[in-house]
């Protein structure tokens, strides 16, 4: 699935939080309705079987409760997507990434083949459908998440190239798969942010560290031999650039991937490099845009939402723009597109993290549908249930849930963009401001409460209050953009015309 990821280290964020964020996009030709729920230990099987690849995996005992954003319609598996568990560890999976024939020829993807024409069924590996479900309930740190997933990849293989983020309050780790069974992972430095379109991202890697102390890097145990035997390292000085060795540099990357990285870093580091013009250090088609940068100012949740909603605003490539050459509008694949299914931003705040259990230190920000027109709303992540408005998504279109209401707002606002933009901006500002106001109120109450059960009740109460606010704001905005769109109908007329 196409998607875009941004990771923010604790010294780069506005409040000392670690932040992992990813939007997920549906495949062409359909939507994939999503919901925000809590999965409880009793819902985890002891033997897991993938719907797509048919692989069977024995799961550990004693799974933990965790939040998730799975598919709302049965048929293609769970696709839990992202979430945070009881041990205060989060992950988001996956960012689909690209590779090259040298890698895929040396270590082919483990693809499923059904029984046919007298041949037996060939079981496939693990993939995006499975990863959160078979990893998140069993890990107690970001580092432990890398280790568990790495061992599963080595044992079962994968049928696709993916990037996965793991997070706790101290660290963020980023893992990328290499072919069918190999992988590598790097710890995100505390003072940087990382941008990831659908392209293998890591541009530096310390193989010695990964195979010995594992301070900042980890990898599959035979990665050195794999590289050497297949002549994958392309550097002239012996250093390893994983993007050159394992990634792609196709012409399609310059339409689909590199422009997204360019826009995100251009926004967060406007003065660090020259981004525009003939003398630009980096352009939308540069293959060497850095995987991570130190931001020019601390990164906020609002910044994360803005870059993950990007449609190249302020550039000649904006499909909604009113300046620049017409031929350049929509030239590059935007981040905010009609096929965005959800956006999840997990913020692990440090201020109350060590007071007691269920402190309310973890906020999971949630949005559905096109990021250009949707709103990002905060919920406490250490809860046993989620509000009905975000968990009751069905396969049928309905204004009774946040997913489909967001879809309708996006479709109508896009079709009446210039008339509806004011309503969308107001909607986005009001929901985030009121959400933060409710967080401040309940953070103060949680700081005074020492009983774990009562703290849980307060967080549930807060999430319900936020959902109630959200539903009111969403319905109000739906009404406004519907009016703006209907005013553009070919048979629309005013009273004075009657």
Short mmCIF file of N, CA and C in Angstrom, two decimals, residues 151-327:
data_model
loop_
_atom_site.label_atom_id
_atom_site.label_comp_id
_atom_site.label_asym_id
_atom_site.label_seq_id
_atom_site.Cartn_x
_atom_site.Cartn_y
_atom_site.Cartn_z
N UNK A 151 13.49 -11.63 13.77
CA UNK A 151 13.52 -13.10 13.85
C UNK A 151 12.40 -13.72 13.04
N UNK A 152 11.22 -13.07 13.01
CA UNK A 152 10.11 -13.59 12.21
C UNK A 152 10.42 -13.49 10.72
N UNK A 153 11.06 -12.40 10.31
CA UNK A 153 11.42 -12.24 8.90
C UNK A 153 12.43 -13.31 8.48
N UNK A 154 13.39 -13.58 9.33
CA UNK A 154 14.39 -14.59 9.00
C UNK A 154 13.77 -15.99 8.93
N UNK A 155 12.77 -16.25 9.78
CA UNK A 155 12.16 -17.58 9.82
C UNK A 155 11.14 -17.79 8.71
N UNK A 156 10.26 -16.79 8.53
CA UNK A 156 9.13 -16.98 7.61
C UNK A 156 9.29 -16.23 6.28
N UNK A 157 10.15 -15.23 6.25
CA UNK A 157 10.29 -14.42 5.05
C UNK A 157 9.13 -13.46 4.88
N UNK A 158 9.21 -12.63 3.84
CA UNK A 158 8.15 -11.67 3.54
C UNK A 158 7.88 -11.67 2.04
N UNK A 159 6.66 -11.32 1.67
CA UNK A 159 6.31 -11.27 0.25
C UNK A 159 6.33 -9.85 -0.31
N UNK A 160 6.83 -8.88 0.48
CA UNK A 160 6.87 -7.50 0.03
C UNK A 160 7.97 -6.75 0.77
N UNK A 161 8.41 -5.64 0.20
CA UNK A 161 9.42 -4.80 0.84
C UNK A 161 8.70 -3.77 1.72
N UNK A 162 9.11 -3.67 2.99
CA UNK A 162 8.40 -2.79 3.91
C UNK A 162 9.34 -2.08 4.88
N UNK A 163 8.90 -0.92 5.37
CA UNK A 163 9.54 -0.22 6.46
C UNK A 163 8.61 -0.16 7.65
N UNK A 164 9.14 -0.33 8.87
CA UNK A 164 8.33 -0.42 10.09
C UNK A 164 8.97 0.42 11.18
N UNK A 165 8.18 1.21 11.89
CA UNK A 165 8.69 2.04 12.99
C UNK A 165 8.25 1.45 14.32
N UNK A 166 9.18 1.45 15.29
CA UNK A 166 8.91 1.04 16.67
C UNK A 166 9.24 2.21 17.59
N UNK A 167 8.48 2.35 18.65
CA UNK A 167 8.61 3.53 19.50
C UNK A 167 8.35 3.19 20.95
N UNK A 168 9.19 3.74 21.85
CA UNK A 168 8.85 3.86 23.26
C UNK A 168 9.16 5.29 23.67
N UNK A 169 9.08 5.60 24.95
CA UNK A 169 9.24 7.01 25.33
C UNK A 169 10.67 7.51 25.18
N UNK A 170 11.61 6.60 25.01
CA UNK A 170 13.02 6.98 24.90
C UNK A 170 13.57 6.86 23.49
N UNK A 171 13.08 5.90 22.71
CA UNK A 171 13.71 5.59 21.43
C UNK A 171 12.69 5.38 20.32
N UNK A 172 13.16 5.62 19.10
CA UNK A 172 12.44 5.21 17.89
C UNK A 172 13.42 4.39 17.05
N UNK A 173 12.98 3.24 16.58
CA UNK A 173 13.77 2.41 15.68
C UNK A 173 13.02 2.25 14.37
N UNK A 174 13.79 2.23 13.28
CA UNK A 174 13.22 2.06 11.94
C UNK A 174 13.82 0.82 11.30
N UNK A 175 12.97 -0.12 10.89
CA UNK A 175 13.40 -1.37 10.28
C UNK A 175 12.95 -1.40 8.82
N UNK A 176 13.88 -1.83 7.94
CA UNK A 176 13.54 -2.01 6.53
C UNK A 176 13.88 -3.43 6.10
N UNK A 177 12.97 -4.03 5.35
CA UNK A 177 13.23 -5.37 4.85
C UNK A 177 14.09 -5.31 3.59
N UNK A 178 14.89 -6.35 3.38
CA UNK A 178 15.80 -6.44 2.23
C UNK A 178 15.56 -7.79 1.59
N UNK A 179 14.88 -7.81 0.45
CA UNK A 179 14.55 -9.08 -0.19
C UNK A 179 13.59 -9.88 0.67
N UNK A 180 13.63 -11.20 0.51
CA UNK A 180 12.67 -12.07 1.18
C UNK A 180 12.94 -12.33 2.64
N UNK A 181 14.23 -12.35 3.08
CA UNK A 181 14.54 -12.78 4.44
C UNK A 181 15.48 -11.85 5.20
N UNK A 182 16.06 -10.88 4.54
CA UNK A 182 17.04 -10.02 5.18
C UNK A 182 16.41 -8.71 5.63
N UNK A 183 17.07 -8.05 6.58
CA UNK A 183 16.53 -6.81 7.13
C UNK A 183 17.65 -6.01 7.78
N UNK A 184 17.37 -4.75 8.00
CA UNK A 184 18.28 -3.87 8.73
C UNK A 184 17.44 -2.86 9.50
N UNK A 185 18.00 -2.33 10.57
CA UNK A 185 17.27 -1.36 11.40
C UNK A 185 18.25 -0.34 11.96
N UNK A 186 17.79 0.90 12.08
CA UNK A 186 18.59 1.96 12.67
C UNK A 186 17.80 2.70 13.72
N UNK A 187 18.50 3.10 14.80
CA UNK A 187 17.86 3.93 15.82
C UNK A 187 17.82 5.37 15.33
N UNK A 188 16.65 5.98 15.40
CA UNK A 188 16.50 7.38 14.98
C UNK A 188 17.20 8.27 16.01
N UNK A 189 18.19 9.07 15.62
CA UNK A 189 18.83 9.97 16.58
C UNK A 189 17.80 10.88 17.26
N UNK A 190 18.02 11.19 18.52
CA UNK A 190 17.04 11.94 19.30
C UNK A 190 16.78 13.33 18.75
N UNK A 191 17.76 13.93 18.05
CA UNK A 191 17.64 15.33 17.65
C UNK A 191 17.26 15.52 16.19
N UNK A 192 16.70 14.49 15.56
CA UNK A 192 16.34 14.61 14.15
C UNK A 192 14.90 14.17 13.92
N UNK A 193 14.42 14.47 12.70
CA UNK A 193 13.20 13.86 12.19
C UNK A 193 13.56 13.08 10.94
N UNK A 194 12.74 12.10 10.61
CA UNK A 194 12.94 11.23 9.46
C UNK A 194 11.74 11.36 8.53
N UNK A 195 11.98 11.42 7.21
CA UNK A 195 10.88 11.40 6.25
C UNK A 195 11.00 10.15 5.38
N UNK A 196 9.87 9.52 5.13
CA UNK A 196 9.84 8.27 4.37
C UNK A 196 8.66 8.24 3.41
N UNK A 197 8.91 8.46 2.10
CA UNK A 197 7.90 8.09 1.11
C UNK A 197 8.04 6.59 0.82
N UNK A 198 7.44 6.11 -0.26
CA UNK A 198 7.47 4.67 -0.56
C UNK A 198 8.78 4.29 -1.24
N UNK A 199 9.87 4.43 -0.49
CA UNK A 199 11.20 4.20 -1.06
C UNK A 199 12.13 3.80 0.05
N UNK A 200 13.01 2.84 -0.18
CA UNK A 200 13.97 2.48 0.84
C UNK A 200 14.71 3.73 1.29
N UNK A 201 14.81 3.94 2.61
CA UNK A 201 15.22 5.25 3.09
C UNK A 201 16.60 5.37 3.69
N UNK A 202 17.02 4.41 4.51
CA UNK A 202 18.29 4.54 5.22
C UNK A 202 19.43 4.84 4.25
N UNK A 203 20.19 5.91 4.53
CA UNK A 203 21.28 6.29 3.64
C UNK A 203 22.65 6.17 4.29
N UNK A 204 22.70 5.74 5.55
CA UNK A 204 23.95 5.38 6.22
C UNK A 204 23.69 4.15 7.07
N UNK A 205 24.73 3.35 7.29
CA UNK A 205 24.56 2.14 8.10
C UNK A 205 25.92 1.67 8.59
N UNK A 206 26.00 1.41 9.89
CA UNK A 206 27.24 0.91 10.50
C UNK A 206 27.10 -0.60 10.67
N UNK A 207 27.64 -1.33 9.72
CA UNK A 207 27.50 -2.79 9.74
C UNK A 207 28.24 -3.41 10.93
N UNK A 208 29.37 -2.82 11.33
CA UNK A 208 30.12 -3.33 12.48
C UNK A 208 29.28 -3.24 13.75
N UNK A 209 28.67 -2.09 13.96
CA UNK A 209 27.82 -1.92 15.13
C UNK A 209 26.65 -2.90 15.10
N UNK A 210 26.03 -3.04 13.92
CA UNK A 210 24.86 -3.90 13.79
C UNK A 210 25.17 -5.36 14.12
N UNK A 211 26.40 -5.79 13.82
CA UNK A 211 26.76 -7.19 14.02
C UNK A 211 27.50 -7.44 15.33
N UNK A 212 27.70 -6.36 16.13
CA UNK A 212 28.41 -6.53 17.41
C UNK A 212 27.61 -5.91 18.56
N UNK A 213 27.87 -4.66 18.88
CA UNK A 213 27.26 -4.03 20.06
C UNK A 213 25.80 -3.67 19.87
N UNK A 214 25.37 -3.42 18.63
CA UNK A 214 23.98 -3.06 18.31
C UNK A 214 23.52 -1.82 19.09
N UNK A 215 24.41 -0.85 19.22
CA UNK A 215 24.07 0.39 19.91
C UNK A 215 23.06 1.21 19.11
N UNK A 216 23.32 1.37 17.81
CA UNK A 216 22.45 2.19 16.98
C UNK A 216 21.93 1.48 15.75
N UNK A 217 22.41 0.27 15.50
CA UNK A 217 22.01 -0.46 14.30
C UNK A 217 21.83 -1.94 14.62
N UNK A 218 20.95 -2.60 13.89
CA UNK A 218 20.77 -4.03 13.95
C UNK A 218 20.50 -4.55 12.54
N UNK A 219 20.73 -5.84 12.32
CA UNK A 219 20.46 -6.41 11.00
C UNK A 219 20.40 -7.93 11.09
N UNK A 220 19.97 -8.55 9.99
CA UNK A 220 19.99 -10.01 9.92
C UNK A 220 21.43 -10.48 10.04
N UNK A 221 21.62 -11.62 10.69
CA UNK A 221 22.96 -12.03 11.12
C UNK A 221 23.92 -12.34 9.98
N UNK A 222 23.41 -12.57 8.77
CA UNK A 222 24.29 -12.88 7.64
C UNK A 222 24.32 -11.75 6.61
N UNK A 223 23.99 -10.53 7.04
CA UNK A 223 23.88 -9.44 6.06
C UNK A 223 25.22 -9.13 5.40
N UNK A 224 26.32 -9.19 6.15
CA UNK A 224 27.63 -8.91 5.55
C UNK A 224 27.92 -9.88 4.40
N UNK A 225 27.71 -11.18 4.64
CA UNK A 225 27.95 -12.17 3.61
C UNK A 225 27.00 -11.98 2.42
N UNK A 226 25.76 -11.64 2.71
CA UNK A 226 24.78 -11.42 1.65
C UNK A 226 25.23 -10.28 0.74
N UNK A 227 25.71 -9.20 1.33
CA UNK A 227 26.19 -8.06 0.55
C UNK A 227 27.40 -8.43 -0.30
N UNK A 228 28.35 -9.10 0.34
CA UNK A 228 29.61 -9.42 -0.36
C UNK A 228 29.40 -10.45 -1.47
N UNK A 229 28.64 -11.49 -1.19
CA UNK A 229 28.44 -12.55 -2.17
C UNK A 229 27.68 -12.07 -3.41
N UNK A 230 26.85 -11.05 -3.21
CA UNK A 230 26.02 -10.58 -4.33
C UNK A 230 26.44 -9.20 -4.85
N UNK A 231 27.60 -8.73 -4.39
CA UNK A 231 28.20 -7.49 -4.90
C UNK A 231 27.21 -6.31 -4.83
N UNK A 232 26.61 -6.15 -3.67
CA UNK A 232 25.56 -5.15 -3.52
C UNK A 232 26.08 -3.77 -3.11
N UNK A 233 27.25 -3.72 -2.48
CA UNK A 233 27.77 -2.43 -2.04
C UNK A 233 28.38 -1.70 -3.23
N UNK A 234 27.83 -0.54 -3.57
CA UNK A 234 28.25 0.20 -4.76
C UNK A 234 29.20 1.35 -4.45
N UNK A 235 29.57 1.53 -3.17
CA UNK A 235 30.42 2.66 -2.81
C UNK A 235 31.86 2.40 -3.28
N UNK A 236 32.59 3.50 -3.53
CA UNK A 236 33.98 3.40 -3.96
C UNK A 236 34.96 3.40 -2.80
N UNK A 237 34.46 3.79 -1.61
CA UNK A 237 35.37 3.91 -0.46
C UNK A 237 35.14 2.85 0.61
N UNK A 238 34.25 1.89 0.36
CA UNK A 238 34.00 0.81 1.32
C UNK A 238 32.90 1.10 2.32
N UNK A 239 32.42 2.35 2.39
CA UNK A 239 31.29 2.65 3.27
C UNK A 239 30.03 2.04 2.68
N UNK A 240 28.98 1.92 3.49
CA UNK A 240 27.73 1.30 3.01
C UNK A 240 26.60 2.33 3.00
N UNK A 241 26.09 2.61 1.82
CA UNK A 241 24.88 3.42 1.67
C UNK A 241 23.75 2.45 1.32
N UNK A 242 22.89 2.12 2.28
CA UNK A 242 21.85 1.12 2.01
C UNK A 242 20.92 1.51 0.86
N UNK A 243 20.69 2.81 0.71
CA UNK A 243 19.79 3.23 -0.37
C UNK A 243 20.37 2.86 -1.73
N UNK A 244 21.69 3.01 -1.88
CA UNK A 244 22.33 2.61 -3.14
C UNK A 244 22.38 1.10 -3.29
N UNK A 245 22.66 0.40 -2.19
CA UNK A 245 22.83 -1.05 -2.26
C UNK A 245 21.51 -1.79 -2.43
N UNK A 246 20.49 -1.39 -1.67
CA UNK A 246 19.26 -2.17 -1.59
C UNK A 246 18.05 -1.49 -2.22
N UNK A 247 18.14 -0.18 -2.50
CA UNK A 247 16.98 0.58 -2.95
C UNK A 247 16.88 0.71 -4.45
N UNK A 248 15.97 1.60 -4.88
CA UNK A 248 15.74 1.84 -6.31
C UNK A 248 16.02 3.30 -6.63
N UNK A 249 16.32 3.54 -7.89
CA UNK A 249 16.47 4.90 -8.40
C UNK A 249 15.78 4.97 -9.76
N UNK A 250 14.53 4.54 -9.81
CA UNK A 250 13.77 4.49 -11.05
C UNK A 250 13.23 5.87 -11.41
N UNK A 251 12.90 6.05 -12.68
CA UNK A 251 12.26 7.29 -13.11
C UNK A 251 10.95 7.51 -12.36
N UNK A 252 10.25 6.43 -12.06
CA UNK A 252 8.97 6.57 -11.34
C UNK A 252 9.17 7.12 -9.93
N UNK A 253 10.34 6.86 -9.32
CA UNK A 253 10.62 7.44 -8.01
C UNK A 253 10.57 8.96 -8.06
N UNK A 254 10.95 9.53 -9.18
CA UNK A 254 11.02 10.99 -9.31
C UNK A 254 9.65 11.63 -9.49
N UNK A 255 8.66 10.83 -9.71
CA UNK A 255 7.27 11.31 -9.74
C UNK A 255 6.56 10.95 -8.45
N UNK A 256 6.86 9.77 -7.96
CA UNK A 256 6.07 9.18 -6.88
C UNK A 256 6.67 9.38 -5.49
N UNK A 257 7.99 9.35 -5.38
CA UNK A 257 8.61 9.30 -4.05
C UNK A 257 9.45 10.51 -3.68
N UNK A 258 10.50 10.77 -4.44
CA UNK A 258 11.42 11.84 -4.03
C UNK A 258 10.74 13.20 -3.87
N UNK A 259 9.72 13.55 -4.67
CA UNK A 259 9.07 14.86 -4.45
C UNK A 259 8.43 14.98 -3.07
N UNK A 260 7.93 13.87 -2.53
CA UNK A 260 7.31 13.95 -1.20
C UNK A 260 8.36 14.24 -0.13
N UNK A 261 9.51 13.55 -0.21
CA UNK A 261 10.59 13.81 0.74
C UNK A 261 11.07 15.26 0.60
N UNK A 262 11.19 15.72 -0.63
CA UNK A 262 11.63 17.10 -0.90
C UNK A 262 10.70 18.11 -0.24
N UNK A 263 9.40 17.93 -0.38
CA UNK A 263 8.46 18.91 0.18
C UNK A 263 8.52 18.91 1.71
N UNK A 264 8.58 17.73 2.33
CA UNK A 264 8.58 17.67 3.79
C UNK A 264 9.82 18.34 4.37
N UNK A 265 10.97 18.07 3.80
CA UNK A 265 12.20 18.68 4.32
C UNK A 265 12.28 20.16 3.96
N UNK A 266 11.76 20.52 2.82
CA UNK A 266 11.70 21.94 2.42
C UNK A 266 10.88 22.74 3.42
N UNK A 267 9.82 22.13 3.95
CA UNK A 267 8.97 22.82 4.92
C UNK A 267 9.63 22.90 6.30
N UNK A 268 10.24 21.82 6.75
CA UNK A 268 10.80 21.78 8.10
C UNK A 268 12.21 22.37 8.19
N UNK A 269 12.89 22.46 7.06
CA UNK A 269 14.23 23.05 7.02
C UNK A 269 14.35 24.04 5.86
N UNK A 270 13.56 25.09 5.88
CA UNK A 270 13.51 25.99 4.72
C UNK A 270 14.81 26.72 4.42
N UNK A 271 15.65 26.93 5.46
CA UNK A 271 16.87 27.71 5.27
C UNK A 271 18.15 26.87 5.30
N UNK A 272 18.04 25.60 5.62
CA UNK A 272 19.22 24.75 5.73
C UNK A 272 19.84 24.50 4.37
N UNK A 273 19.00 24.32 3.37
CA UNK A 273 19.46 24.09 2.01
C UNK A 273 18.66 24.97 1.06
N UNK A 274 19.14 25.07 -0.16
CA UNK A 274 18.39 25.74 -1.22
C UNK A 274 17.55 24.69 -1.94
N UNK A 275 16.25 24.87 -1.90
CA UNK A 275 15.34 23.84 -2.38
C UNK A 275 14.75 24.15 -3.75
N UNK A 276 14.87 25.38 -4.21
CA UNK A 276 14.20 25.79 -5.45
C UNK A 276 15.19 26.48 -6.38
N UNK A 277 14.88 26.45 -7.66
CA UNK A 277 15.67 27.16 -8.64
C UNK A 277 16.80 26.34 -9.22
N UNK A 278 17.53 26.96 -10.16
CA UNK A 278 18.58 26.25 -10.87
C UNK A 278 19.74 25.85 -9.97
N UNK A 279 19.98 26.61 -8.90
CA UNK A 279 21.10 26.33 -8.01
C UNK A 279 20.67 25.53 -6.76
N UNK A 280 19.55 24.86 -6.82
CA UNK A 280 19.03 24.14 -5.66
C UNK A 280 19.97 23.01 -5.24
N UNK A 281 20.12 22.85 -3.93
CA UNK A 281 20.87 21.70 -3.41
C UNK A 281 20.10 20.40 -3.64
N UNK A 282 18.80 20.47 -3.44
CA UNK A 282 17.92 19.31 -3.67
C UNK A 282 16.70 19.78 -4.43
N UNK A 283 16.24 18.97 -5.35
CA UNK A 283 15.04 19.23 -6.13
C UNK A 283 14.06 18.09 -5.92
N UNK A 284 12.84 18.19 -6.44
CA UNK A 284 11.89 17.08 -6.28
C UNK A 284 12.36 15.76 -6.89
N UNK A 285 13.38 15.80 -7.77
CA UNK A 285 13.82 14.56 -8.41
C UNK A 285 15.21 14.13 -7.94
N UNK A 286 15.67 14.69 -6.82
CA UNK A 286 16.98 14.29 -6.29
C UNK A 286 16.90 12.93 -5.62
N UNK A 287 17.86 12.06 -5.91
CA UNK A 287 17.90 10.73 -5.31
C UNK A 287 18.57 10.72 -3.95
N UNK A 288 19.26 11.80 -3.58
CA UNK A 288 20.05 11.81 -2.36
C UNK A 288 19.48 12.73 -1.28
N UNK A 289 18.17 12.96 -1.30
CA UNK A 289 17.54 13.75 -0.24
C UNK A 289 17.76 13.03 1.09
N UNK A 290 18.26 13.73 2.12
CA UNK A 290 18.63 13.04 3.37
C UNK A 290 17.46 12.28 4.00
N UNK A 291 17.80 11.12 4.56
CA UNK A 291 16.81 10.33 5.30
C UNK A 291 16.36 11.07 6.56
N UNK A 292 17.27 11.78 7.21
CA UNK A 292 16.92 12.51 8.42
C UNK A 292 17.65 13.85 8.45
N UNK A 293 17.06 14.82 9.16
CA UNK A 293 17.66 16.13 9.34
C UNK A 293 17.35 16.64 10.73
N UNK A 294 18.22 17.52 11.25
CA UNK A 294 17.89 18.27 12.46
C UNK A 294 16.99 19.42 12.03
N UNK A 295 15.81 19.56 12.61
CA UNK A 295 14.90 20.62 12.18
C UNK A 295 15.40 22.00 12.59
N UNK A 296 14.93 23.02 11.90
CA UNK A 296 15.32 24.39 12.24
C UNK A 296 14.60 24.89 13.48
N UNK A 297 13.48 24.31 13.78
CA UNK A 297 12.78 24.57 15.05
C UNK A 297 12.12 23.27 15.48
N UNK A 298 11.70 23.20 16.71
CA UNK A 298 11.11 21.97 17.21
C UNK A 298 9.81 21.65 16.46
N UNK A 299 9.60 20.38 16.24
CA UNK A 299 8.50 19.91 15.40
C UNK A 299 7.27 19.66 16.27
N UNK A 300 6.13 20.18 15.84
CA UNK A 300 4.86 20.03 16.57
C UNK A 300 3.97 18.99 15.88
N UNK A 301 2.92 18.61 16.57
CA UNK A 301 1.91 17.74 15.95
C UNK A 301 1.29 18.44 14.75
N UNK A 302 1.09 19.74 14.87
CA UNK A 302 0.53 20.50 13.75
C UNK A 302 1.46 20.45 12.53
N UNK A 303 2.77 20.49 12.76
CA UNK A 303 3.72 20.36 11.66
C UNK A 303 3.59 18.99 10.99
N UNK A 304 3.48 17.96 11.82
CA UNK A 304 3.35 16.60 11.29
C UNK A 304 2.10 16.49 10.43
N UNK A 305 1.00 17.03 10.92
CA UNK A 305 -0.25 17.00 10.15
C UNK A 305 -0.09 17.76 8.83
N UNK A 306 0.57 18.90 8.86
CA UNK A 306 0.72 19.72 7.66
C UNK A 306 1.50 18.99 6.59
N UNK A 307 2.65 18.41 6.95
CA UNK A 307 3.46 17.76 5.91
C UNK A 307 2.80 16.48 5.41
N UNK A 308 2.04 15.79 6.26
CA UNK A 308 1.36 14.58 5.82
C UNK A 308 0.03 14.88 5.11
N UNK A 309 -0.28 16.18 4.99
CA UNK A 309 -1.44 16.62 4.21
C UNK A 309 -1.00 17.32 2.93
N UNK A 310 0.27 17.29 2.64
CA UNK A 310 0.86 18.12 1.59
C UNK A 310 0.33 17.79 0.21
N UNK A 311 0.01 18.83 -0.55
CA UNK A 311 -0.29 18.71 -1.98
C UNK A 311 0.57 19.71 -2.75
N UNK A 312 1.80 19.92 -2.24
CA UNK A 312 2.78 20.83 -2.84
C UNK A 312 2.29 22.27 -2.85
N UNK A 313 1.54 22.62 -1.78
CA UNK A 313 1.07 23.98 -1.66
C UNK A 313 2.25 24.96 -1.60
N UNK A 314 2.08 26.09 -2.24
CA UNK A 314 3.15 27.08 -2.30
C UNK A 314 4.19 26.79 -3.37
N UNK A 315 3.94 25.79 -4.20
CA UNK A 315 4.87 25.45 -5.30
C UNK A 315 4.07 25.38 -6.60
N UNK A 316 4.76 25.37 -7.73
CA UNK A 316 4.04 25.25 -9.02
C UNK A 316 3.36 23.90 -9.23
N UNK A 317 3.62 22.94 -8.32
CA UNK A 317 3.12 21.57 -8.52
C UNK A 317 1.78 21.31 -7.82
N UNK A 318 1.24 22.32 -7.14
CA UNK A 318 -0.01 22.18 -6.39
C UNK A 318 -1.18 22.03 -7.35
N UNK A 319 -1.91 20.90 -7.31
CA UNK A 319 -3.06 20.74 -8.21
C UNK A 319 -4.18 21.74 -7.94
N UNK A 320 -4.20 22.34 -6.72
CA UNK A 320 -5.20 23.34 -6.40
C UNK A 320 -4.67 24.76 -6.60
N UNK A 321 -3.40 24.90 -6.98
CA UNK A 321 -2.73 26.20 -7.02
C UNK A 321 -3.22 27.10 -8.13
N UNK A 322 -2.96 28.39 -7.96
CA UNK A 322 -3.42 29.39 -8.93
C UNK A 322 -2.27 30.11 -9.60
N UNK A 323 -1.03 29.62 -9.40
CA UNK A 323 0.11 30.25 -10.06
C UNK A 323 1.06 29.17 -10.56
N UNK A 324 1.99 29.59 -11.41
CA UNK A 324 2.91 28.63 -12.00
C UNK A 324 2.38 28.09 -13.32
N UNK A 325 3.22 27.35 -14.00
CA UNK A 325 2.81 26.79 -15.28
C UNK A 325 1.72 25.75 -15.10
N UNK A 326 0.70 25.86 -15.92
CA UNK A 326 -0.43 24.92 -15.80
C UNK A 326 0.03 23.49 -16.00
N UNK A 327 1.02 23.28 -16.86
CA UNK A 327 1.49 21.93 -17.16
C UNK A 327 2.16 21.26 -15.96
#
